[in-house]
Coordinates of N, CA and C and ligand atoms in Angstrom, one line a residue:
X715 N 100.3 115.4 111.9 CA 101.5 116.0 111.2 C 102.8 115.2 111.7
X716 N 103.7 115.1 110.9 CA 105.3 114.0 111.2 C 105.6 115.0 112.1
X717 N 106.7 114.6 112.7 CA 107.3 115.0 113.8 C 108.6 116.1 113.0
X718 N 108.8 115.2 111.8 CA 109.7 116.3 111.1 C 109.7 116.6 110.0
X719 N 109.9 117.5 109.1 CA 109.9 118.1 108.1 C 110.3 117.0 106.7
X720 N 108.9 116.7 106.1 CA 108.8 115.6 105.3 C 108.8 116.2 103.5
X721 N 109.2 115.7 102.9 CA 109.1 116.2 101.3 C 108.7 114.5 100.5
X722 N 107.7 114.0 100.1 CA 107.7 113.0 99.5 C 107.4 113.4 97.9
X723 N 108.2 112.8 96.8 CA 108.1 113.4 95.5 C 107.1 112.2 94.6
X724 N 106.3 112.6 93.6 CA 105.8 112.0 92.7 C 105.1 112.6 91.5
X725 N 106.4 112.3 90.5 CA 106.0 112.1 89.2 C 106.1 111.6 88.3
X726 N 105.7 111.7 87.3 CA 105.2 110.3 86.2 C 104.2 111.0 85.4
X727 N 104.0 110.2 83.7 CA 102.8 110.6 83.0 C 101.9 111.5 83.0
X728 N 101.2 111.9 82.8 CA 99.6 112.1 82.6 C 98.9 111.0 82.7
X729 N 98.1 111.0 83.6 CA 96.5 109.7 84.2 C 97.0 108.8 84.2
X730 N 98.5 108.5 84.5 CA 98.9 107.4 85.6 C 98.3 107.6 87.4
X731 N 97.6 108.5 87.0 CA 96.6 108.6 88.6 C 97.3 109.4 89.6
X732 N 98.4 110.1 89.5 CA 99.4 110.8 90.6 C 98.5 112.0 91.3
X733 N 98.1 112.7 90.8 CA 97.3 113.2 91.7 C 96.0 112.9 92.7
X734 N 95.3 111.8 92.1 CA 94.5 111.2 93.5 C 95.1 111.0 94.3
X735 N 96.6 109.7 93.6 CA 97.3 108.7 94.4 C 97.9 110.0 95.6
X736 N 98.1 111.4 95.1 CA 99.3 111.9 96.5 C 98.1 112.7 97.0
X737 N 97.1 112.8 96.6 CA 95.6 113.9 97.6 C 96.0 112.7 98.9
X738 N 95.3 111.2 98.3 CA 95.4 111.0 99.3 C 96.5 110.2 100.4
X739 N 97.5 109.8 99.4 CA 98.8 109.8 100.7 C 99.0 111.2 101.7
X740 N 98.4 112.1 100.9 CA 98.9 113.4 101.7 C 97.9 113.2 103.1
X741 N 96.7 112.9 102.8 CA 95.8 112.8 103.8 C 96.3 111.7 104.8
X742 N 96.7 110.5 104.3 CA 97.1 109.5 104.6 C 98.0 110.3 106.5
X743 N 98.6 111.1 105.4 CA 100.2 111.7 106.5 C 99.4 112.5 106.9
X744 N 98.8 113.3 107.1 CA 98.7 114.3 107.7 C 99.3 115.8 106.7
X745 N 99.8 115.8 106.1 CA 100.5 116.9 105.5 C 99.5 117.5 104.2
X746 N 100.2 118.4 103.5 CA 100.1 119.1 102.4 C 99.9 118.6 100.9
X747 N 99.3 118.8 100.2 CA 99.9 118.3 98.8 C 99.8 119.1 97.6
X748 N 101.2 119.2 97.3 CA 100.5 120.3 96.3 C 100.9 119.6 94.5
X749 N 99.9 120.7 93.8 CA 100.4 119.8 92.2 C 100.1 120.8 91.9
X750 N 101.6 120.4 91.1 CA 102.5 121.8 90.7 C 102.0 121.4 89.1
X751 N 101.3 120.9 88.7 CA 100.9 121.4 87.0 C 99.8 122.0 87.1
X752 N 99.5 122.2 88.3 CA 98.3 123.4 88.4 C 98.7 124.9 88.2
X753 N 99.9 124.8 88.6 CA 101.0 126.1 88.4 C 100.8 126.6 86.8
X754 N 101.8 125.5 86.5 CA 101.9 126.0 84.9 C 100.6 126.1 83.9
X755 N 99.3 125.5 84.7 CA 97.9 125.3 83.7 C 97.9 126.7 84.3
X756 N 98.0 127.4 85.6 CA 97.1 128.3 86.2 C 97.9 130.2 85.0
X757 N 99.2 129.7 84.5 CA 99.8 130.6 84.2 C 99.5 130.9 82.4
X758 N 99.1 129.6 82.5 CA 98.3 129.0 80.6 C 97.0 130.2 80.4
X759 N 95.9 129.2 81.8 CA 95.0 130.0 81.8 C 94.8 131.5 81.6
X760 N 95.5 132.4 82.3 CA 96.3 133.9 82.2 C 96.8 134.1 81.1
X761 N 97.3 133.5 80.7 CA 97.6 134.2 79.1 C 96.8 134.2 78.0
X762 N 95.7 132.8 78.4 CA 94.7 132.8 77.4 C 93.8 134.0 77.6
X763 N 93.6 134.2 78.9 CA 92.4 135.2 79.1 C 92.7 136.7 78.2
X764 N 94.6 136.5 78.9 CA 94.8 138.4 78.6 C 95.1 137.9 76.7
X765 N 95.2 137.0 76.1 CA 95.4 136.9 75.3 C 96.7 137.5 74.2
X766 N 97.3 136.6 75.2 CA 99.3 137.3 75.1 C 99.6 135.8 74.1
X767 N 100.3 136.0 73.3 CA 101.2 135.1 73.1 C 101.8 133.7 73.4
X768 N 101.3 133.0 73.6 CA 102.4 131.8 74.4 C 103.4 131.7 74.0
X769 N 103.4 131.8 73.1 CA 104.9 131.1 72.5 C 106.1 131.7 72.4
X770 N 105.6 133.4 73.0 CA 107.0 134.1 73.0 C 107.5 134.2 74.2
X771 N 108.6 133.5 74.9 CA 108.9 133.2 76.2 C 108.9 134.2 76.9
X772 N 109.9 135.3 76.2 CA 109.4 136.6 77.2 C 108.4 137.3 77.7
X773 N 107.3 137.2 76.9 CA 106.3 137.8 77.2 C 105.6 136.8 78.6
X774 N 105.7 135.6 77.9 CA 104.8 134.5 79.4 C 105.4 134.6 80.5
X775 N 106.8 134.9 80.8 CA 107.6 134.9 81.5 C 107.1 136.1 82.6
X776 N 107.0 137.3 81.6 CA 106.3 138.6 82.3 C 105.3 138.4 82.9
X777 N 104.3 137.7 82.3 CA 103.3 136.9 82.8 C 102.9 136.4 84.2
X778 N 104.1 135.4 84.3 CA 104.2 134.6 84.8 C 105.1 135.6 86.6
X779 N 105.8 136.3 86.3 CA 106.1 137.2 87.2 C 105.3 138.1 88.1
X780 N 104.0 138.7 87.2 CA 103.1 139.3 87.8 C 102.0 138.6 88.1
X781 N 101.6 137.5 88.0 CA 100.5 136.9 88.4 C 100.7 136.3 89.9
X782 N 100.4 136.5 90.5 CA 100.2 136.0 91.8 C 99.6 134.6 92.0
X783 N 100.2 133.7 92.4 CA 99.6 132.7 92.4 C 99.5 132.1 93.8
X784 N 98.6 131.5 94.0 CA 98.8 131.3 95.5 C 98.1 130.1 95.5
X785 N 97.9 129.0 96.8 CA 97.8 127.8 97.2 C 96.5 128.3 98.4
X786 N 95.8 127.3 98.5 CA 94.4 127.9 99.5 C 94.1 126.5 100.3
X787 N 94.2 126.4 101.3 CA 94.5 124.9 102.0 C 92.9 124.7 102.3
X788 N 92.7 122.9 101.7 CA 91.0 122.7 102.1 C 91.1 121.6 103.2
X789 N 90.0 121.6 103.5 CA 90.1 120.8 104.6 C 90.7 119.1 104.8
X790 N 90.8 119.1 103.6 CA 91.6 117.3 103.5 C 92.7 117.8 103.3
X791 N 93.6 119.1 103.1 CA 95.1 119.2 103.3 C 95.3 119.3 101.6
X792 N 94.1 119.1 101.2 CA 94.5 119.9 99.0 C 94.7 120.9 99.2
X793 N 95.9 121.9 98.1 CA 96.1 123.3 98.4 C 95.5 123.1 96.8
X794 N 93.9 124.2 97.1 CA 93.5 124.8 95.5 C 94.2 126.2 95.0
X795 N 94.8 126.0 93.8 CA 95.2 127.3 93.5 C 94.4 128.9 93.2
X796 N 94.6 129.6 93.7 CA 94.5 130.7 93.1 C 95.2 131.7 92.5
X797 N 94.7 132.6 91.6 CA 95.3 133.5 90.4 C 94.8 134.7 91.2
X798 N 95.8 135.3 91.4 CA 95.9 137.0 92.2 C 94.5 137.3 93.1
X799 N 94.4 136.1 93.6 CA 93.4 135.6 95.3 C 92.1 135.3 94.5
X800 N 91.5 134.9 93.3 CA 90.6 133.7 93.5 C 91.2 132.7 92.9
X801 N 89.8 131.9 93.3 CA 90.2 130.8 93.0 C 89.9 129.8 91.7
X802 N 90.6 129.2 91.2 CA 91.0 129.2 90.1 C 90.8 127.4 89.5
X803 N 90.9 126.7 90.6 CA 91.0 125.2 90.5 C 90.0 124.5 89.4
X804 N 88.9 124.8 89.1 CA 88.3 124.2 88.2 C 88.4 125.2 86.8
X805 N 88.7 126.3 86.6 CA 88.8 126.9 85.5 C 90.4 126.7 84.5
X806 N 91.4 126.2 85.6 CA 92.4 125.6 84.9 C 92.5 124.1 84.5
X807 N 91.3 123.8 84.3 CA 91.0 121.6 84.0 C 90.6 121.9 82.9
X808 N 90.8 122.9 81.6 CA 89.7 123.2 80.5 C 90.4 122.4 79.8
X809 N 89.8 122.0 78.6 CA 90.7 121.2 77.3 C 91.2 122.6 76.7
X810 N 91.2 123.4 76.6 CA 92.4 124.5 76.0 C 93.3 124.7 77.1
X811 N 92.7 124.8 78.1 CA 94.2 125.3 78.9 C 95.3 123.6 78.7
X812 N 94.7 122.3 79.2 CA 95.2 121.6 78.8 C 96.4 121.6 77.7
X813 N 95.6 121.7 76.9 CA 96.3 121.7 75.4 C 97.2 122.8 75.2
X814 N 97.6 123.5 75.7 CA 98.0 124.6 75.9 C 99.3 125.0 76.7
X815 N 99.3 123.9 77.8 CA 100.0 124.1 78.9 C 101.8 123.9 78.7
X816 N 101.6 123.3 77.6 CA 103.4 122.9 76.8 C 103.8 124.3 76.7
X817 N 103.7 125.1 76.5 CA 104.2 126.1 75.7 C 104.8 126.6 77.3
X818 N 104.1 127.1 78.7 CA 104.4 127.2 79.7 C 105.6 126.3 80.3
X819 N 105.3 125.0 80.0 CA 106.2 124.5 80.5 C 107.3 123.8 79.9
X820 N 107.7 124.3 78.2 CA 108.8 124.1 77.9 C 109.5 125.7 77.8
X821 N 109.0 126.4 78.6 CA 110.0 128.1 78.6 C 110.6 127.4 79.9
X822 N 112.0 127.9 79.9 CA 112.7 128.0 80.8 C 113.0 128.8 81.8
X823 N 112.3 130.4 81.3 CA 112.5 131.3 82.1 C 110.7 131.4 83.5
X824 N 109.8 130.7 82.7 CA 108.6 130.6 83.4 C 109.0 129.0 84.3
X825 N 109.7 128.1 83.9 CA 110.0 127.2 84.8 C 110.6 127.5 85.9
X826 N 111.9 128.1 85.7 CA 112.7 129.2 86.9 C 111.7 129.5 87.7
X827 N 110.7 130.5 87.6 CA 109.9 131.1 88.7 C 109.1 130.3 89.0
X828 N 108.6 129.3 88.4 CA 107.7 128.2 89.4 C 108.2 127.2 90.1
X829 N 109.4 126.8 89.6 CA 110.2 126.4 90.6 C 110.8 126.7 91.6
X830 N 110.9 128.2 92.0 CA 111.6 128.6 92.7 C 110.5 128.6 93.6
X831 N 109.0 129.1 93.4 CA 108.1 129.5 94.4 C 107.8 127.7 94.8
X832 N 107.9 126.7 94.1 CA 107.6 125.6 94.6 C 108.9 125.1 95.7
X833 N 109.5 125.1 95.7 CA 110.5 125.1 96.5 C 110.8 125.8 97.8
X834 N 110.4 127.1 97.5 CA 110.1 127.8 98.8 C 108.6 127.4 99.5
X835 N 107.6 126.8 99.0 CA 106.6 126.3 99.6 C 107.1 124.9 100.3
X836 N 107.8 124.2 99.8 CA 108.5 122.9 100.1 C 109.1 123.3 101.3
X837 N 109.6 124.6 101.6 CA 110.3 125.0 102.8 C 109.5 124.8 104.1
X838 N 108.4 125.8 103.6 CA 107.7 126.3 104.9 C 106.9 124.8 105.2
X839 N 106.5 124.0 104.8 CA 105.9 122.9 104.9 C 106.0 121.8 104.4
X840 N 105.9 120.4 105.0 CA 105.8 119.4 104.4 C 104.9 118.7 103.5
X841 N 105.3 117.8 102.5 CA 104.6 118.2 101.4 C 104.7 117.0 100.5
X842 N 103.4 116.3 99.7 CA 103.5 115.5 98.7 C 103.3 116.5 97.8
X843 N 104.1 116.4 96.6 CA 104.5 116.9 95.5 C 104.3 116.2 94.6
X844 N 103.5 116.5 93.4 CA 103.1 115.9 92.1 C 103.6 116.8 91.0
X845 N 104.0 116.1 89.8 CA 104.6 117.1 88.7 C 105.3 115.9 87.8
X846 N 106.4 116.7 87.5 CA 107.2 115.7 86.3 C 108.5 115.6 86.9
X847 N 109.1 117.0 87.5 CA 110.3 117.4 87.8 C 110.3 117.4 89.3
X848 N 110.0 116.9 90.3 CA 109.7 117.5 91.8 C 111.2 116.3 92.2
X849 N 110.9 115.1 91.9 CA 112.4 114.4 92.5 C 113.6 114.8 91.5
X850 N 113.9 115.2 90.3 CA 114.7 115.7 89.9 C 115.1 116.8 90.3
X851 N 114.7 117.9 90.0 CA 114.8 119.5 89.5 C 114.1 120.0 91.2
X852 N 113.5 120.1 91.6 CA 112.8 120.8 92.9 C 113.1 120.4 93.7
X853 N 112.6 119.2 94.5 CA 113.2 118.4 95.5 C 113.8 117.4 95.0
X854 N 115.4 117.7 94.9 CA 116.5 116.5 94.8 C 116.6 116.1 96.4
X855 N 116.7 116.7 97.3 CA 117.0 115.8 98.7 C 115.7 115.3 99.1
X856 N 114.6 115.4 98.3 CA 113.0 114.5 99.2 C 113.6 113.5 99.9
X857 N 113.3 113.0 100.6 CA 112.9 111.7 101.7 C 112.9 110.5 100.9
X858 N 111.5 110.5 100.0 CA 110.9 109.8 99.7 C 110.8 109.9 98.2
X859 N 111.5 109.5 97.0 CA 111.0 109.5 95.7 C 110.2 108.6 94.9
X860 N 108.9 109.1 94.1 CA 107.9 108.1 93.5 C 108.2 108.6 92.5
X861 N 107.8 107.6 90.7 CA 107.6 108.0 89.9 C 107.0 106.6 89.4
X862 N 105.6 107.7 89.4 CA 104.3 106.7 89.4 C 103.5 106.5 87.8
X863 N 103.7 105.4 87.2 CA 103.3 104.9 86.0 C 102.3 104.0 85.3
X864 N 102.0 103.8 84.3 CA 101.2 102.7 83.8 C 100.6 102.6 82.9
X865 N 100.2 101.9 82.2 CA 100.2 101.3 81.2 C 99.5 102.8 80.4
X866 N 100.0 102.9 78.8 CA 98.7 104.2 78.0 C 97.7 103.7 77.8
X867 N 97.2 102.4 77.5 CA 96.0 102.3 77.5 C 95.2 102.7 78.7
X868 N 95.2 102.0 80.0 CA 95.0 102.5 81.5 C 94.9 103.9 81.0
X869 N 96.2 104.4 80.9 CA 95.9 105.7 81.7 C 94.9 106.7 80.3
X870 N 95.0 106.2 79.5 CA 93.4 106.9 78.7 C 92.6 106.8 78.6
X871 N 92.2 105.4 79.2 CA 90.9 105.4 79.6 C 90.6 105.7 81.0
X872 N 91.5 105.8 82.0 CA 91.5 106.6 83.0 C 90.7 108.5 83.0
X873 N 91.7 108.2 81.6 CA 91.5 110.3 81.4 C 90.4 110.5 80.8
X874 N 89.3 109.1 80.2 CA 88.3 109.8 79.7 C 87.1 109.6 80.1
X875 N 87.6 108.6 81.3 CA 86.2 107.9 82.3 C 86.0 109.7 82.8
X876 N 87.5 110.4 83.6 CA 87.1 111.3 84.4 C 86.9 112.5 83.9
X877 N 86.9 112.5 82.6 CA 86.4 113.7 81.6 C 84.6 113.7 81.1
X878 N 84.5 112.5 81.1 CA 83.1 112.1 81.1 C 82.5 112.1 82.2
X879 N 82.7 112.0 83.3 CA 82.4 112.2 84.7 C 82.4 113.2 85.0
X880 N 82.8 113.7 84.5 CA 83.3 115.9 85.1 C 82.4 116.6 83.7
X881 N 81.1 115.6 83.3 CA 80.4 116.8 82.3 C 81.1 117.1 80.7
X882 N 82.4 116.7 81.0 CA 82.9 117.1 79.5 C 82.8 116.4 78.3
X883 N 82.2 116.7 77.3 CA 81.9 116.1 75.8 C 83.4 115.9 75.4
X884 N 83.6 114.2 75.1 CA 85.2 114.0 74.4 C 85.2 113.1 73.6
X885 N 86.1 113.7 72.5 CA 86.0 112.4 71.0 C 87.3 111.5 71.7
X886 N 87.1 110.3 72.3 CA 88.2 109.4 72.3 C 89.2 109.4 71.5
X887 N 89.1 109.6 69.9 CA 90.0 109.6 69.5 C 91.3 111.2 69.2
X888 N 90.6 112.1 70.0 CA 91.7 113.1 70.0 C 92.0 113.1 71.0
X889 N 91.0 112.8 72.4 CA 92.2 112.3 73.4 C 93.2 111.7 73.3
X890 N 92.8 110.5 72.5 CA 94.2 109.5 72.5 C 95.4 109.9 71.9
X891 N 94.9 111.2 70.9 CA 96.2 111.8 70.2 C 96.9 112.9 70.9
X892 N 95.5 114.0 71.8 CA 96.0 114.7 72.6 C 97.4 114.3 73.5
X893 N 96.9 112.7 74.4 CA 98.2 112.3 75.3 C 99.2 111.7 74.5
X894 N 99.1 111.4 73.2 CA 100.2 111.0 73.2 C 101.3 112.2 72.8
X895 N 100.8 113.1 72.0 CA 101.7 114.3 71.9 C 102.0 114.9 73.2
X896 N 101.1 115.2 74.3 CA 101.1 115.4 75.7 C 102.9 114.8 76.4
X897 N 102.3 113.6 75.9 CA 103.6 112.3 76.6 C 104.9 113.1 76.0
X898 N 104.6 113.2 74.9 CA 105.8 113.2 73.8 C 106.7 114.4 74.1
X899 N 105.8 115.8 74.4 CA 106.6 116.9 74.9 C 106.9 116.9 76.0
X900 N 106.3 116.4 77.0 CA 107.1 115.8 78.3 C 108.2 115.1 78.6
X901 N 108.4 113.9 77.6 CA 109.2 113.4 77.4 C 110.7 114.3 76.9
X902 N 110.5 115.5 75.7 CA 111.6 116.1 75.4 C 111.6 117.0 75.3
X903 N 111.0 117.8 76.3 CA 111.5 119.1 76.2 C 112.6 119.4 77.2
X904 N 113.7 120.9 77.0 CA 115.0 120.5 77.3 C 115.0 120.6 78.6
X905 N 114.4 121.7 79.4 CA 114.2 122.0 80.5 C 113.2 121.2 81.8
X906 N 113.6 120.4 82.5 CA 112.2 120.0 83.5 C 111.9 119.0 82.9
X907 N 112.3 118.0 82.0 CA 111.3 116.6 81.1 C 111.1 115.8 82.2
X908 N 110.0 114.9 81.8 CA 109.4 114.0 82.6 C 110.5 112.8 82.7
X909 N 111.2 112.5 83.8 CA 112.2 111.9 84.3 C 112.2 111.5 85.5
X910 N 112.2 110.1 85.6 CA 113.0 109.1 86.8 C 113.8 109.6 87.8
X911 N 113.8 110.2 89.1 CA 115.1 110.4 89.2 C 115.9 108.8 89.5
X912 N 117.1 109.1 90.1 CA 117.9 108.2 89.7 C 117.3 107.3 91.1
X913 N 117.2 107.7 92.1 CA 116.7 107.1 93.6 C 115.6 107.5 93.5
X914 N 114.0 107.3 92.7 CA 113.2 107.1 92.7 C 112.6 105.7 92.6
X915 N 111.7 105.2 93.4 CA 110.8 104.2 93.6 C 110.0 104.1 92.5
X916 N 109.8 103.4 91.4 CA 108.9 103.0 90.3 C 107.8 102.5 90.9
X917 N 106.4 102.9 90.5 CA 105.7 102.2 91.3 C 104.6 101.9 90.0
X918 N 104.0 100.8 89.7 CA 103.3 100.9 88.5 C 101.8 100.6 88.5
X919 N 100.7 101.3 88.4 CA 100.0 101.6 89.3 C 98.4 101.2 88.1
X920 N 99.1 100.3 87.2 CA 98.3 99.3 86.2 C 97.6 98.4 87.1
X921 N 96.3 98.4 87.0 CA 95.4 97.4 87.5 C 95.1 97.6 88.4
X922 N 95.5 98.5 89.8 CA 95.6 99.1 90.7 C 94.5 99.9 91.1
X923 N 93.7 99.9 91.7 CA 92.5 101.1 92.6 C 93.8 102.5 93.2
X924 N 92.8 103.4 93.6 CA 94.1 104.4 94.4 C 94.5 103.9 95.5
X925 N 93.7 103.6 96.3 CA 94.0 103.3 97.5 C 95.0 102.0 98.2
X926 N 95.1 101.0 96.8 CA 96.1 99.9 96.6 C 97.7 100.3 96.2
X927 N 97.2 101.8 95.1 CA 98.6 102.3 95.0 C 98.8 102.9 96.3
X928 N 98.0 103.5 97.1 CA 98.4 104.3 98.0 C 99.2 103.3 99.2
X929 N 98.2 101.9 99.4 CA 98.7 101.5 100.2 C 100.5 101.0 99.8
X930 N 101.1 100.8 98.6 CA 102.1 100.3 98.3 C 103.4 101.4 98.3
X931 N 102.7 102.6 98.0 CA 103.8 103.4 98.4 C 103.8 104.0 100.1
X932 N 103.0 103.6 100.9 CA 103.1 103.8 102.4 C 104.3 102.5 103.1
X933 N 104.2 101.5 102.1 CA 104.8 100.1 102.6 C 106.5 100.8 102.9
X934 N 106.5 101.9 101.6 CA 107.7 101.8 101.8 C 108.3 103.0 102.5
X935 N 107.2 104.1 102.9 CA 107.4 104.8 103.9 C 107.6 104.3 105.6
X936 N 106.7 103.3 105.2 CA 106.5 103.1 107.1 C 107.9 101.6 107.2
X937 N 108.4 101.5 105.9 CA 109.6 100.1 106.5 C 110.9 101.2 106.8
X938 N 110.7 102.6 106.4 CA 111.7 103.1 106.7 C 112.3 103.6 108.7
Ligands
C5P2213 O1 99.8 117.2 85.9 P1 99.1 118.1 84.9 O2 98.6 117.3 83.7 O3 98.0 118.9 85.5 O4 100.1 119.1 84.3 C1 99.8 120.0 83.3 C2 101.0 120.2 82.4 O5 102.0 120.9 83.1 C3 101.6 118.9 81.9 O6 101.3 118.7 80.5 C4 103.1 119.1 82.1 O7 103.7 119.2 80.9 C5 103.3 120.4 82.8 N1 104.0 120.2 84.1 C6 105.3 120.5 84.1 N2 106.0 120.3 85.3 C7 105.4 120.0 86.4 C8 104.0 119.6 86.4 C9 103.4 119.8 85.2 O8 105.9 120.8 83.1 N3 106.1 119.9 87.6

C-alpha cells in the first residue's frame, strides 16, 4: 500500500482495455480499483428486473436511491459489486443491461448519487478509478490522470474476442453498431460525457498487450 493517499484516474472509450489496464495497475500498486460503469450497469440491471421505466428519470433516480450498492474487495484488490449484499458482477455484463445502461447514465439526477457515493469511496481509500468522468467530474484533484484510447477497430475486436470468450453468441455486425451508438451517447450526453480532462495523460493503448499499457502508464507514475 503507498504511504499516502493515492487517486489515479482512467477513462476513455469502451474496449479501449481500461478496465484490465487499471485491475491490474491497481495490483501493480497495491491499492483498490474500482469501475464505476458497474455502478450505472448495476442500477440498469434493477430496473430491468423491477421493470420500472428507464427513461423516466425520476423514477430511476428512486431507484437508484434505494438500491444499495456496495463494493466487495477480492483478493487481487477488484471491488465486485453488489446489489443490496449480493453479488451482482457477472449478472450486470448482459447485452441488455449493456444496451441499456445510457438511459442511467445520461439522468442527471442518478449521476448525482453515483457520484457522490464514488467520491466518498475515493475518500476512505486509495484508488484506480475507471469510468468516463473520474478525472473530470469525481476526482478533479487525482494525482494521476489517464485517458486511455484506441483505435475502433482494436477496440471491437477487442469487445468481441471477449464476448466470445465469455460463452456469448454475437453477430459482429450489431456489435459494431451497438459501440458505435455506445461511443456516440458517451460522447454527448450533457451530464458526465466521455472527456479528456484537461491534465490528463493520453495514453493510446493500439497495438499494445495490457501489461505494456500498464507498464507505460507506471513510467509515468514512478518518474514522479
Ligand atoms: O465501462 P462500462 O462499459 O462498463 O460502462 C457501462 C456504461 O456506463 C457506459 O456505456 C457508460 O456510458 C456508463 N458510464 C458512465 N460513467 C462512468 C462509467 C460508465 O456514464 N463513470
Amino acid at each position: 500500500m503507498p504511504a499516502k493517499h493515492l487517486i489515479i484516474t482512467l477513462d476513455g472509450p469502451a474496449g479501449a482495455g481500461k478496465s484490465t489496464v487499471a485491475k491490474s495497475l491497481a495490483r501493480r500498486l497495491g491499492i483498490s480499483y474500482m469501475d464505476t460503469g458497474s455502478m450505472y450497469r448495476a442500477i440498469t440491471l434493477q430496473g430491468l428486473r423491477q421493470k420500472i421505466n428507464l427513461a423516466d428519470e425520476k423514477v430511476l433516480a428512486a431507484l437508484a436511491r434505494r438500491t444499495k450498492l456496495g463494493f466487495k474487495k477480492r483478493r487481487d484488490g477488484t471491488l465486485d459489486v453488489t446489489i443490496n449484499g449480493k453479488n451482482a458482477s457477472r449478472a450486470i455484463r448482459s447485452v441488455a443491461v449493456t444496451n441499456h445502461t445510457f438511459y442511467a447514465a445520461a439522468a442527471p439526477k442518478v449521476r448525482a448519487i453515483l457520484v457522490a457515493q464514488q467520491k466518498a469511496i475515493g475518500r476512505r481509500q486509495s484508488l484506480v478509478s475507471d469510468g468516463r468522468d473520474q478525472g473530470t467530474v469525481v476526482f478533479p484533484k487525482a494525482q494521476y490522470k489517464f485517458y486511455v484510447d484506441a483505435d475502433f477497430e482494436e477496440r471491437f475486436g477487442r469487445r468481441l474476442r471477449e464476448m466470445r470468450a465469455s460463452g456469448k453468441t454475437v453477430d459482429p455486425k450489431t456489435l459494431r453498431r451497438d459501440m458505435q451508438e455506445r461511443d456516440q451517447k458517451d460522447l454527448s450526453r450533457k451530464v458526465g460525457p466521455l472527456k479528456k480532462a484537461k491534465d490528463a495523460i493520453v495514453i493510446d493503448s493500439t497495438g499494445l498487450q495490457v501489461e505494456q499499457t500498464v507498464d507505460k502508464i507506471m513510467k509515468y507514475i514512478q518518474k514522479a
